[in-house]
Amino acid sequence: MGVEKQVLRPGNGPKPVAGQSVTVHCAGFGKNRDLSQKFWSTKDPGQKPFTFQIGKGSVIKGWDEGVMGMQVGEVARLQCTPDYAYGPSGFPAWRIQPNSVLVFEIEILSLQ
């Protein structure tokens, strides 16, 4: 169980360290257990890049571990098992069913 990373485009910048603020573009897939169905994207109308503090548990475990190994400028696909995503609770507002595998396409834009 965990997170699998597939690099779609290599980065050329530094890797984040625990406690840094990381700003990303992201799209999440797995609405109603269908990995081809997007449930959220920072590129959707009205959305903006997402910033979070890495390594502090403020996001799902798949993001904390998967993004930690990425570089600024890198685009990667992270596939997260349920225990590294939203687990038995799911995320009903985004139609993420309990115990769902999720896929995220993430690009690191910057570190602070």
PDB file of N, CA and C in Angstrom:
ATOM      1  N   MET A   1       0.857  -1.175   0.000  1.00  0.00           N
ATOM      2  CA  MET A   1       0.000   0.000   0.000  1.00  0.00           C
ATOM      3  C   MET A   1       0.903   1.237   0.000  1.00  0.00           C
ATOM      4  N   GLY A   2       0.400   2.316  -0.581  1.00  0.00           N
ATOM      5  CA  GLY A   2       1.194   3.527  -0.595  1.00  0.00           C
ATOM      6  C   GLY A   2       0.940   4.365  -1.827  1.00  0.00           C
ATOM      7  N   VAL A   3       2.027   4.946  -2.324  1.00  0.00           N
ATOM      8  CA  VAL A   3       1.944   5.838  -3.473  1.00  0.00           C
ATOM      9  C   VAL A   3       2.963   5.403  -4.518  1.00  0.00           C
ATOM     10  N   GLU A   4       2.528   5.337  -5.780  1.00  0.00           N
ATOM     11  CA  GLU A   4       3.415   5.044  -6.899  1.00  0.00           C
ATOM     12  C   GLU A   4       3.546   6.313  -7.722  1.00  0.00           C
ATOM     13  N   LYS A   5       4.786   6.644  -8.097  1.00  0.00           N
ATOM     14  CA  LYS A   5       5.037   7.866  -8.860  1.00  0.00           C
ATOM     15  C   LYS A   5       5.515   7.525 -10.258  1.00  0.00           C
ATOM     16  N   GLN A   6       4.935   8.196 -11.245  1.00  0.00           N
ATOM     17  CA  GLN A   6       5.377   8.100 -12.631  1.00  0.00           C
ATOM     18  C   GLN A   6       5.719   9.517 -13.077  1.00  0.00           C
ATOM     19  N   VAL A   7       6.977   9.754 -13.444  1.00  0.00           N
ATOM     20  CA  VAL A   7       7.400  11.077 -13.893  1.00  0.00           C
ATOM     21  C   VAL A   7       6.911  11.287 -15.325  1.00  0.00           C
ATOM     22  N   LEU A   8       6.167  12.371 -15.520  1.00  0.00           N
ATOM     23  CA  LEU A   8       5.679  12.729 -16.847  1.00  0.00           C
ATOM     24  C   LEU A   8       6.605  13.742 -17.516  1.00  0.00           C
ATOM     25  N   ARG A   9       7.211  14.616 -16.686  1.00  0.00           N
ATOM     26  CA  ARG A   9       8.193  15.588 -17.172  1.00  0.00           C
ATOM     27  C   ARG A   9       9.179  15.857 -16.040  1.00  0.00           C
ATOM     28  N   PRO A  10      10.473  15.607 -16.276  1.00  0.00           N
ATOM     29  CA  PRO A  10      11.452  15.853 -15.217  1.00  0.00           C
ATOM     30  C   PRO A  10      11.502  17.329 -14.831  1.00  0.00           C
ATOM     31  N   GLY A  11      11.861  17.558 -13.583  1.00  0.00           N
ATOM     32  CA  GLY A  11      12.056  18.921 -13.110  1.00  0.00           C
ATOM     33  C   GLY A  11      13.526  19.289 -13.173  1.00  0.00           C
ATOM     34  N   ASN A  12      13.814  20.533 -12.854  1.00  0.00           N
ATOM     35  CA  ASN A  12      15.203  20.995 -12.856  1.00  0.00           C
ATOM     36  C   ASN A  12      15.528  21.828 -11.632  1.00  0.00           C
ATOM     37  N   GLY A  13      14.634  21.841 -10.668  1.00  0.00           N
ATOM     38  CA  GLY A  13      14.845  22.641  -9.469  1.00  0.00           C
ATOM     39  C   GLY A  13      15.052  21.784  -8.242  1.00  0.00           C
ATOM     40  N   PRO A  14      15.072  22.427  -7.083  1.00  0.00           N
ATOM     41  CA  PRO A  14      15.289  21.696  -5.835  1.00  0.00           C
ATOM     42  C   PRO A  14      14.083  20.840  -5.457  1.00  0.00           C
ATOM     43  N   LYS A  15      14.339  19.887  -4.558  1.00  0.00           N
ATOM     44  CA  LYS A  15      13.272  19.066  -3.980  1.00  0.00           C
ATOM     45  C   LYS A  15      12.825  19.707  -2.671  1.00  0.00           C
ATOM     46  N   PRO A  16      11.549  19.592  -2.345  1.00  0.00           N
ATOM     47  CA  PRO A  16      11.076  20.168  -1.084  1.00  0.00           C
ATOM     48  C   PRO A  16      11.588  19.383   0.122  1.00  0.00           C
ATOM     49  N   VAL A  17      11.651  20.078   1.243  1.00  0.00           N
ATOM     50  CA  VAL A  17      11.983  19.449   2.520  1.00  0.00           C
ATOM     51  C   VAL A  17      10.823  19.695   3.477  1.00  0.00           C
ATOM     52  N   ALA A  18      10.677  18.818   4.450  1.00  0.00           N
ATOM     53  CA  ALA A  18       9.568  18.915   5.400  1.00  0.00           C
ATOM     54  C   ALA A  18       9.488  20.306   6.008  1.00  0.00           C
ATOM     55  N   GLY A  19       8.276  20.839   6.034  1.00  0.00           N
ATOM     56  CA  GLY A  19       8.025  22.147   6.613  1.00  0.00           C
ATOM     57  C   GLY A  19       7.941  23.267   5.587  1.00  0.00           C
ATOM     58  N   GLN A  20       8.438  23.039   4.364  1.00  0.00           N
ATOM     59  CA  GLN A  20       8.360  24.073   3.337  1.00  0.00           C
ATOM     60  C   GLN A  20       6.939  24.201   2.811  1.00  0.00           C
ATOM     61  N   SER A  21       6.614  25.387   2.311  1.00  0.00           N
ATOM     62  CA  SER A  21       5.366  25.584   1.583  1.00  0.00           C
ATOM     63  C   SER A  21       5.626  25.247   0.124  1.00  0.00           C
ATOM     64  N   VAL A  22       4.784  24.381  -0.417  1.00  0.00           N
ATOM     65  CA  VAL A  22       4.903  23.921  -1.793  1.00  0.00           C
ATOM     66  C   VAL A  22       3.663  24.391  -2.549  1.00  0.00           C
ATOM     67  N   THR A  23       3.870  25.026  -3.704  1.00  0.00           N
ATOM     68  CA  THR A  23       2.761  25.451  -4.550  1.00  0.00           C
ATOM     69  C   THR A  23       2.748  24.573  -5.785  1.00  0.00           C
ATOM     70  N   VAL A  24       1.564  24.016  -6.074  1.00  0.00           N
ATOM     71  CA  VAL A  24       1.424  23.052  -7.167  1.00  0.00           C
ATOM     72  C   VAL A  24       0.211  23.359  -8.034  1.00  0.00           C
ATOM     73  N   HIS A  25       0.278  22.881  -9.270  1.00  0.00           N
ATOM     74  CA  HIS A  25      -0.915  22.673 -10.074  1.00  0.00           C
ATOM     75  C   HIS A  25      -1.233  21.200  -9.910  1.00  0.00           C
ATOM     76  N   CYS A  26      -2.514  20.876  -9.842  1.00  0.00           N
ATOM     77  CA  CYS A  26      -2.902  19.492  -9.606  1.00  0.00           C
ATOM     78  C   CYS A  26      -4.250  19.205 -10.230  1.00  0.00           C
ATOM     79  N   ALA A  27      -4.394  17.964 -10.689  1.00  0.00           N
ATOM     80  CA  ALA A  27      -5.699  17.438 -11.083  1.00  0.00           C
ATOM     81  C   ALA A  27      -5.860  16.093 -10.383  1.00  0.00           C
ATOM     82  N   GLY A  28      -7.032  15.861  -9.825  1.00  0.00           N
ATOM     83  CA  GLY A  28      -7.318  14.613  -9.128  1.00  0.00           C
ATOM     84  C   GLY A  28      -8.349  13.794  -9.889  1.00  0.00           C
ATOM     85  N   PHE A  29      -8.098  12.487  -9.978  1.00  0.00           N
ATOM     86  CA  PHE A  29      -8.968  11.577 -10.708  1.00  0.00           C
ATOM     87  C   PHE A  29      -9.382  10.412  -9.814  1.00  0.00           C
ATOM     88  N   GLY A  30     -10.621   9.954 -10.017  1.00  0.00           N
ATOM     89  CA  GLY A  30     -11.130   8.822  -9.256  1.00  0.00           C
ATOM     90  C   GLY A  30     -12.532   9.052  -8.733  1.00  0.00           C
ATOM     91  N   LYS A  31     -13.229  10.032  -9.326  1.00  0.00           N
ATOM     92  CA  LYS A  31     -14.610  10.302  -8.917  1.00  0.00           C
ATOM     93  C   LYS A  31     -15.453   9.056  -9.159  1.00  0.00           C
ATOM     94  N   ASN A  32     -16.231   8.680  -8.148  1.00  0.00           N
ATOM     95  CA  ASN A  32     -17.089   7.483  -8.212  1.00  0.00           C
ATOM     96  C   ASN A  32     -16.313   6.236  -8.632  1.00  0.00           C
ATOM     97  N   ARG A  33     -15.068   6.126  -8.160  1.00  0.00           N
ATOM     98  CA  ARG A  33     -14.165   4.982  -8.413  1.00  0.00           C
ATOM     99  C   ARG A  33     -13.721   4.847  -9.870  1.00  0.00           C
ATOM    100  N   ASP A  34     -13.917   5.873 -10.687  1.00  0.00           N
ATOM    101  CA  ASP A  34     -13.523   5.850 -12.095  1.00  0.00           C
ATOM    102  C   ASP A  34     -12.274   6.717 -12.255  1.00  0.00           C
ATOM    103  N   LEU A  35     -11.124   6.084 -12.478  1.00  0.00           N
ATOM    104  CA  LEU A  35      -9.854   6.820 -12.544  1.00  0.00           C
ATOM    105  C   LEU A  35      -9.726   7.702 -13.778  1.00  0.00           C
ATOM    106  N   SER A  36     -10.705   7.653 -14.676  1.00  0.00           N
ATOM    107  CA  SER A  36     -10.698   8.569 -15.818  1.00  0.00           C
ATOM    108  C   SER A  36     -11.535   9.817 -15.527  1.00  0.00           C
ATOM    109  N   GLN A  37     -12.240   9.825 -14.401  1.00  0.00           N
ATOM    110  CA  GLN A  37     -13.123  10.937 -14.051  1.00  0.00           C
ATOM    111  C   GLN A  37     -12.445  11.908 -13.081  1.00  0.00           C
ATOM    112  N   LYS A  38     -12.266  13.140 -13.532  1.00  0.00           N
ATOM    113  CA  LYS A  38     -11.642  14.183 -12.705  1.00  0.00           C
ATOM    114  C   LYS A  38     -12.624  14.656 -11.644  1.00  0.00           C
ATOM    115  N   PHE A  39     -12.122  14.843 -10.417  1.00  0.00           N
ATOM    116  CA  PHE A  39     -12.968  15.400  -9.362  1.00  0.00           C
ATOM    117  C   PHE A  39     -12.548  16.805  -8.968  1.00  0.00           C
ATOM    118  N   TRP A  40     -11.334  17.235  -9.397  1.00  0.00           N
ATOM    119  CA  TRP A  40     -10.846  18.557  -9.008  1.00  0.00           C
ATOM    120  C   TRP A  40      -9.611  18.888  -9.824  1.00  0.00           C
ATOM    121  N   SER A  41      -9.434  20.146 -10.162  1.00  0.00           N
ATOM    122  CA  SER A  41      -8.213  20.607 -10.815  1.00  0.00           C
ATOM    123  C   SER A  41      -7.986  22.070 -10.488  1.00  0.00           C
ATOM    124  N   THR A  42      -6.740  22.412 -10.253  1.00  0.00           N
ATOM    125  CA  THR A  42      -6.386  23.812 -10.009  1.00  0.00           C
ATOM    126  C   THR A  42      -6.475  24.625 -11.295  1.00  0.00           C
ATOM    127  N   LYS A  43      -6.623  23.949 -12.418  1.00  0.00           N
ATOM    128  CA  LYS A  43      -6.735  24.653 -13.703  1.00  0.00           C
ATOM    129  C   LYS A  43      -8.188  24.833 -14.138  1.00  0.00           C
ATOM    130  N   ASP A  44      -9.130  24.346 -13.343  1.00  0.00           N
ATOM    131  CA  ASP A  44     -10.547  24.562 -13.639  1.00  0.00           C
ATOM    132  C   ASP A  44     -10.877  26.053 -13.477  1.00  0.00           C
ATOM    133  N   PRO A  45     -11.899  26.540 -14.182  1.00  0.00           N
ATOM    134  CA  PRO A  45     -12.295  27.949 -14.024  1.00  0.00           C
ATOM    135  C   PRO A  45     -12.550  28.303 -12.562  1.00  0.00           C
ATOM    136  N   GLY A  46     -11.995  29.426 -12.154  1.00  0.00           N
ATOM    137  CA  GLY A  46     -12.176  29.896 -10.779  1.00  0.00           C
ATOM    138  C   GLY A  46     -11.202  29.317  -9.778  1.00  0.00           C
ATOM    139  N   GLN A  47     -10.398  28.345 -10.193  1.00  0.00           N
ATOM    140  CA  GLN A  47      -9.420  27.732  -9.286  1.00  0.00           C
ATOM    141  C   GLN A  47      -8.058  28.411  -9.466  1.00  0.00           C
ATOM    142  N   LYS A  48      -7.152  28.152  -8.534  1.00  0.00           N
ATOM    143  CA  LYS A  48      -5.797  28.694  -8.609  1.00  0.00           C
ATOM    144  C   LYS A  48      -4.836  27.652  -8.056  1.00  0.00           C
ATOM    145  N   PRO A  49      -3.531  27.834  -8.263  1.00  0.00           N
ATOM    146  CA  PRO A  49      -2.571  26.865  -7.711  1.00  0.00           C
ATOM    147  C   PRO A  49      -2.801  26.662  -6.207  1.00  0.00           C
ATOM    148  N   PHE A  50      -2.473  25.470  -5.756  1.00  0.00           N
ATOM    149  CA  PHE A  50      -2.700  25.056  -4.370  1.00  0.00           C
ATOM    150  C   PHE A  50      -1.380  25.064  -3.617  1.00  0.00           C
ATOM    151  N   THR A  51      -1.367  25.658  -2.428  1.00  0.00           N
ATOM    152  CA  THR A  51      -0.161  25.727  -1.588  1.00  0.00           C
ATOM    153  C   THR A  51      -0.423  24.978  -0.293  1.00  0.00           C
ATOM    154  N   PHE A  52       0.551  24.151   0.103  1.00  0.00           N
ATOM    155  CA  PHE A  52       0.436  23.414   1.360  1.00  0.00           C
ATOM    156  C   PHE A  52       1.811  23.254   1.979  1.00  0.00           C
ATOM    157  N   GLN A  53       1.820  22.979   3.279  1.00  0.00           N
ATOM    158  CA  GLN A  53       3.066  22.742   4.007  1.00  0.00           C
ATOM    159  C   GLN A  53       3.346  21.246   3.955  1.00  0.00           C
ATOM    160  N   ILE A  54       4.454  20.881   3.331  1.00  0.00           N
ATOM    161  CA  ILE A  54       4.753  19.470   3.097  1.00  0.00           C
ATOM    162  C   ILE A  54       5.344  18.797   4.340  1.00  0.00           C
ATOM    163  N   GLY A  55       5.010  17.529   4.485  1.00  0.00           N
ATOM    164  CA  GLY A  55       5.581  16.730   5.567  1.00  0.00           C
ATOM    165  C   GLY A  55       4.980  16.975   6.927  1.00  0.00           C
ATOM    166  N   LYS A  56       3.842  17.667   6.983  1.00  0.00           N
ATOM    167  CA  LYS A  56       3.230  18.014   8.269  1.00  0.00           C
ATOM    168  C   LYS A  56       1.828  17.441   8.433  1.00  0.00           C
ATOM    169  N   GLY A  57       1.391  16.591   7.483  1.00  0.00           N
ATOM    170  CA  GLY A  57       0.078  15.972   7.599  1.00  0.00           C
ATOM    171  C   GLY A  57      -1.077  16.884   7.245  1.00  0.00           C
ATOM    172  N   SER A  58      -0.818  17.993   6.555  1.00  0.00           N
ATOM    173  CA  SER A  58      -1.905  18.903   6.174  1.00  0.00           C
ATOM    174  C   SER A  58      -2.611  18.463   4.898  1.00  0.00           C
ATOM    175  N   VAL A  59      -2.062  17.467   4.211  1.00  0.00           N
ATOM    176  CA  VAL A  59      -2.660  16.889   3.003  1.00  0.00           C
ATOM    177  C   VAL A  59      -2.648  15.371   3.164  1.00  0.00           C
ATOM    178  N   ILE A  60      -3.249  14.669   2.211  1.00  0.00           N
ATOM    179  CA  ILE A  60      -3.250  13.210   2.297  1.00  0.00           C
ATOM    180  C   ILE A  60      -1.814  12.677   2.261  1.00  0.00           C
ATOM    181  N   LYS A  61      -1.624  11.511   2.832  1.00  0.00           N
ATOM    182  CA  LYS A  61      -0.292  10.906   2.948  1.00  0.00           C
ATOM    183  C   LYS A  61       0.377  10.703   1.590  1.00  0.00           C
ATOM    184  N   GLY A  62      -0.411  10.369   0.563  1.00  0.00           N
ATOM    185  CA  GLY A  62       0.141  10.187  -0.777  1.00  0.00           C
ATOM    186  C   GLY A  62       0.798  11.444  -1.317  1.00  0.00           C
ATOM    187  N   TRP A  63       0.231  12.599  -0.983  1.00  0.00           N
ATOM    188  CA  TRP A  63       0.836  13.870  -1.391  1.00  0.00           C
ATOM    189  C   TRP A  63       2.097  14.145  -0.571  1.00  0.00           C
ATOM    190  N   ASP A  64       2.007  13.991   0.743  1.00  0.00           N
ATOM    191  CA  ASP A  64       3.175  14.266   1.594  1.00  0.00           C
ATOM    192  C   ASP A  64       4.381  13.444   1.134  1.00  0.00           C
ATOM    193  N   GLU A  65       4.180  12.168   0.877  1.00  0.00           N
ATOM    194  CA  GLU A  65       5.304  11.312   0.486  1.00  0.00           C
ATOM    195  C   GLU A  65       5.657  11.444  -0.990  1.00  0.00           C
ATOM    196  N   GLY A  66       4.658  11.507  -1.845  1.00  0.00           N
ATOM    197  CA  GLY A  66       4.914  11.564  -3.282  1.00  0.00           C
ATOM    198  C   GLY A  66       5.539  12.865  -3.739  1.00  0.00           C
ATOM    199  N   VAL A  67       5.039  13.994  -3.235  1.00  0.00           N
ATOM    200  CA  VAL A  67       5.557  15.299  -3.644  1.00  0.00           C
ATOM    201  C   VAL A  67       6.946  15.541  -3.044  1.00  0.00           C
ATOM    202  N   MET A  68       7.213  14.946  -1.894  1.00  0.00           N
ATOM    203  CA  MET A  68       8.526  15.118  -1.246  1.00  0.00           C
ATOM    204  C   MET A  68       9.667  14.687  -2.169  1.00  0.00           C
ATOM    205  N   GLY A  69       9.432  13.695  -3.012  1.00  0.00           N
ATOM    206  CA  GLY A  69      10.483  13.206  -3.903  1.00  0.00           C
ATOM    207  C   GLY A  69      10.537  13.899  -5.249  1.00  0.00           C
ATOM    208  N   MET A  70       9.706  14.929  -5.452  1.00  0.00           N
ATOM    209  CA  MET A  70       9.670  15.631  -6.731  1.00  0.00           C
ATOM    210  C   MET A  70      10.577  16.855  -6.714  1.00  0.00           C
ATOM    211  N   GLN A  71      10.842  17.400  -7.904  1.00  0.00           N
ATOM    212  CA  GLN A  71      11.626  18.624  -8.047  1.00  0.00           C
ATOM    213  C   GLN A  71      10.740  19.742  -8.584  1.00  0.00           C
ATOM    214  N   VAL A  72      11.119  20.985  -8.321  1.00  0.00           N
ATOM    215  CA  VAL A  72      10.426  22.123  -8.917  1.00  0.00           C
ATOM    216  C   VAL A  72      10.474  21.965 -10.435  1.00  0.00           C
ATOM    217  N   GLY A  73       9.332  22.155 -11.073  1.00  0.00           N
ATOM    218  CA  GLY A  73       9.209  22.005 -12.516  1.00  0.00           C
ATOM    219  C   GLY A  73       8.796  20.614 -12.959  1.00  0.00           C
ATOM    220  N   GLU A  74       8.893  19.635 -12.070  1.00  0.00           N
ATOM    221  CA  GLU A  74       8.527  18.262 -12.408  1.00  0.00           C
ATOM    222  C   GLU A  74       7.012  18.108 -12.472  1.00  0.00           C
ATOM    223  N   VAL A  75       6.562  17.275 -13.405  1.00  0.00           N
ATOM    224  CA  VAL A  75       5.167  16.864 -13.481  1.00  0.00           C
ATOM    225  C   VAL A  75       5.159  15.354 -13.284  1.00  0.00           C
ATOM    226  N   ALA A  76       4.353  14.896 -12.346  1.00  0.00           N
ATOM    227  CA  ALA A  76       4.296  13.462 -12.050  1.00  0.00           C
ATOM    228  C   ALA A  76       2.858  13.028 -11.819  1.00  0.00           C
ATOM    229  N   ARG A  77       2.637  11.749 -12.069  1.00  0.00           N
ATOM    230  CA  ARG A  77       1.350  11.122 -11.768  1.00  0.00           C
ATOM    231  C   ARG A  77       1.560  10.283 -10.512  1.00  0.00           C
ATOM    232  N   LEU A  78       0.776  10.572  -9.489  1.00  0.00           N
ATOM    233  CA  LEU A  78       0.833   9.822  -8.231  1.00  0.00           C
ATOM    234  C   LEU A  78      -0.421   8.972  -8.115  1.00  0.00           C
ATOM    235  N   GLN A  79      -0.243   7.668  -8.000  1.00  0.00           N
ATOM    236  CA  GLN A  79      -1.386   6.788  -7.749  1.00  0.00           C
ATOM    237  C   GLN A  79      -1.340   6.391  -6.283  1.00  0.00           C
ATOM    238  N   CYS A  80      -2.410   6.711  -5.576  1.00  0.00           N
ATOM    239  CA  CYS A  80      -2.468   6.518  -4.126  1.00  0.00           C
ATOM    240  C   CYS A  80      -3.464   5.419  -3.761  1.00  0.00           C
ATOM    241  N   THR A  81      -3.015   4.463  -2.952  1.00  0.00           N
ATOM    242  CA  THR A  81      -3.923   3.464  -2.415  1.00  0.00           C
ATOM    243  C   THR A  81      -4.847   4.160  -1.402  1.00  0.00           C
ATOM    244  N   PRO A  82      -5.978   3.537  -1.076  1.00  0.00           N
ATOM    245  CA  PRO A  82      -6.932   4.194  -0.178  1.00  0.00           C
ATOM    246  C   PRO A  82      -6.333   4.694   1.138  1.00  0.00           C
ATOM    247  N   ASP A  83      -5.410   3.928   1.710  1.00  0.00           N
ATOM    248  CA  ASP A  83      -4.820   4.346   2.990  1.00  0.00           C
ATOM    249  C   ASP A  83      -3.897   5.560   2.827  1.00  0.00           C
ATOM    250  N   TYR A  84      -3.511   5.893   1.602  1.00  0.00           N
ATOM    251  CA  TYR A  84      -2.691   7.077   1.333  1.00  0.00           C
ATOM    252  C   TYR A  84      -3.535   8.188   0.707  1.00  0.00           C
ATOM    253  N   ALA A  85      -4.862   7.948   0.614  1.00  0.00           N
ATOM    254  CA  ALA A  85      -5.794   8.935   0.072  1.00  0.00           C
ATOM    255  C   ALA A  85      -6.793   9.307   1.170  1.00  0.00           C
ATOM    256  N   TYR A  86      -8.086   9.085   0.938  1.00  0.00           N
ATOM    257  CA  TYR A  86      -9.098   9.493   1.909  1.00  0.00           C
ATOM    258  C   TYR A  86      -9.656   8.342   2.732  1.00  0.00           C
ATOM    259  N   GLY A  87      -9.115   7.117   2.520  1.00  0.00           N
ATOM    260  CA  GLY A  87      -9.440   5.976   3.358  1.00  0.00           C
ATOM    261  C   GLY A  87     -10.914   5.628   3.411  1.00  0.00           C
ATOM    262  N   PRO A  88     -11.350   5.071   4.558  1.00  0.00           N
ATOM    263  CA  PRO A  88     -12.726   4.590   4.688  1.00  0.00           C
ATOM    264  C   PRO A  88     -13.773   5.706   4.703  1.00  0.00           C
ATOM    265  N   SER A  89     -13.352   6.942   4.908  1.00  0.00           N
ATOM    266  CA  SER A  89     -14.309   8.059   4.914  1.00  0.00           C
ATOM    267  C   SER A  89     -14.638   8.542   3.512  1.00  0.00           C
ATOM    268  N   GLY A  90     -13.689   8.369   2.571  1.00  0.00           N
ATOM    269  CA  GLY A  90     -13.883   8.956   1.255  1.00  0.00           C
ATOM    270  C   GLY A  90     -13.904  10.468   1.368  1.00  0.00           C
ATOM    271  N   PHE A  91     -14.446  11.122   0.359  1.00  0.00           N
ATOM    272  CA  PHE A  91     -14.612  12.574   0.362  1.00  0.00           C
ATOM    273  C   PHE A  91     -15.892  12.849  -0.422  1.00  0.00           C
ATOM    274  N   PRO A  92     -17.058  12.720   0.250  1.00  0.00           N
ATOM    275  CA  PRO A  92     -18.352  12.794  -0.441  1.00  0.00           C
ATOM    276  C   PRO A  92     -18.556  14.056  -1.284  1.00  0.00           C
ATOM    277  N   ALA A  93     -18.057  15.198  -0.855  1.00  0.00           N
ATOM    278  CA  ALA A  93     -18.262  16.440  -1.608  1.00  0.00           C
ATOM    279  C   ALA A  93     -17.671  16.355  -3.011  1.00  0.00           C
ATOM    280  N   TRP A  94     -16.619  15.561  -3.170  1.00  0.00           N
ATOM    281  CA  TRP A  94     -15.974  15.396  -4.487  1.00  0.00           C
ATOM    282  C   TRP A  94     -16.349  14.057  -5.122  1.00  0.00           C
ATOM    283  N   ARG A  95     -17.328  13.355  -4.543  1.00  0.00           N
ATOM    284  CA  ARG A  95     -17.783  12.044  -5.018  1.00  0.00           C
ATOM    285  C   ARG A  95     -16.658  11.007  -5.007  1.00  0.00           C
ATOM    286  N   ILE A  96     -15.813  11.096  -3.995  1.00  0.00           N
ATOM    287  CA  ILE A  96     -14.782  10.081  -3.787  1.00  0.00           C
ATOM    288  C   ILE A  96     -15.370   9.065  -2.812  1.00  0.00           C
ATOM    289  N   GLN A  97     -15.543   7.853  -3.292  1.00  0.00           N
ATOM    290  CA  GLN A  97     -16.146   6.794  -2.504  1.00  0.00           C
ATOM    291  C   GLN A  97     -15.169   6.306  -1.426  1.00  0.00           C
ATOM    292  N   PRO A  98     -15.682   5.708  -0.340  1.00  0.00           N
ATOM    293  CA  PRO A  98     -14.796   5.134   0.680  1.00  0.00           C
ATOM    294  C   PRO A  98     -13.838   4.118   0.053  1.00  0.00           C
ATOM    295  N   ASN A  99     -12.628   4.100   0.577  1.00  0.00           N
ATOM    296  CA  ASN A  99     -11.589   3.138   0.177  1.00  0.00           C
ATOM    297  C   ASN A  99     -11.299   3.150  -1.326  1.00  0.00           C
ATOM    298  N   SER A 100     -11.195   4.346  -1.897  1.00  0.00           N
ATOM    299  CA  SER A 100     -10.925   4.504  -3.325  1.00  0.00           C
ATOM    300  C   SER A 100      -9.445   4.724  -3.600  1.00  0.00           C
ATOM    301  N   VAL A 101      -8.964   4.089  -4.682  1.00  0.00           N
ATOM    302  CA  VAL A 101      -7.658   4.414  -5.245  1.00  0.00           C
ATOM    303  C   VAL A 101      -7.840   5.723  -6.000  1.00  0.00           C
ATOM    304  N   LEU A 102      -6.871   6.646  -5.865  1.00  0.00           N
ATOM    305  CA  LEU A 102      -6.942   7.938  -6.553  1.00  0.00           C
ATOM    306  C   LEU A 102      -5.661   8.184  -7.330  1.00  0.00           C
ATOM    307  N   VAL A 103      -5.769   8.974  -8.405  1.00  0.00           N
ATOM    308  CA  VAL A 103      -4.619   9.382  -9.199  1.00  0.00           C
ATOM    309  C   VAL A 103      -4.588  10.905  -9.222  1.00  0.00           C
ATOM    310  N   PHE A 104      -3.386  11.456  -9.022  1.00  0.00           N
ATOM    311  CA  PHE A 104      -3.184  12.900  -9.076  1.00  0.00           C
ATOM    312  C   PHE A 104      -2.080  13.208 -10.071  1.00  0.00           C
ATOM    313  N   GLU A 105      -2.288  14.202 -10.918  1.00  0.00           N
ATOM    314  CA  GLU A 105      -1.223  14.728 -11.764  1.00  0.00           C
ATOM    315  C   GLU A 105      -0.811  16.044 -11.145  1.00  0.00           C
ATOM    316  N   ILE A 106       0.452  16.104 -10.728  1.00  0.00           N
ATOM    317  CA  ILE A 106       0.945  17.229  -9.939  1.00  0.00           C
ATOM    318  C   ILE A 106       2.166  17.838 -10.607  1.00  0.00           C
ATOM    319  N   GLU A 107       2.198  19.174 -10.643  1.00  0.00           N
ATOM    320  CA  GLU A 107       3.367  19.914 -11.095  1.00  0.00           C
ATOM    321  C   GLU A 107       3.795  20.845  -9.973  1.00  0.00           C
ATOM    322  N   ILE A 108       5.043  20.736  -9.538  1.00  0.00           N
ATOM    323  CA  ILE A 108       5.542  21.660  -8.514  1.00  0.00           C
ATOM    324  C   ILE A 108       5.918  22.967  -9.208  1.00  0.00           C
ATOM    325  N   LEU A 109       5.268  24.056  -8.761  1.00  0.00           N
ATOM    326  CA  LEU A 109       5.516  25.385  -9.317  1.00  0.00           C
ATOM    327  C   LEU A 109       6.595  26.126  -8.548  1.00  0.00           C
ATOM    328  N   SER A 110       6.542  26.037  -7.204  1.00  0.00           N
ATOM    329  CA  SER A 110       7.519  26.779  -6.400  1.00  0.00           C
ATOM    330  C   SER A 110       7.577  26.235  -4.984  1.00  0.00           C
ATOM    331  N   LEU A 111       8.657  26.609  -4.287  1.00  0.00           N
ATOM    332  CA  LEU A 111       8.883  26.271  -2.873  1.00  0.00           C
ATOM    333  C   LEU A 111       9.139  27.564  -2.116  1.00  0.00           C
ATOM    334  N   GLN A 112       8.709  27.596  -0.866  1.00  0.00           N
ATOM    335  CA  GLN A 112       8.994  28.738  -0.002  1.00  0.00           C
ATOM    336  C   GLN A 112       9.532  28.246   1.320  1.00  0.00           C
TER     337      GLN A 112
END
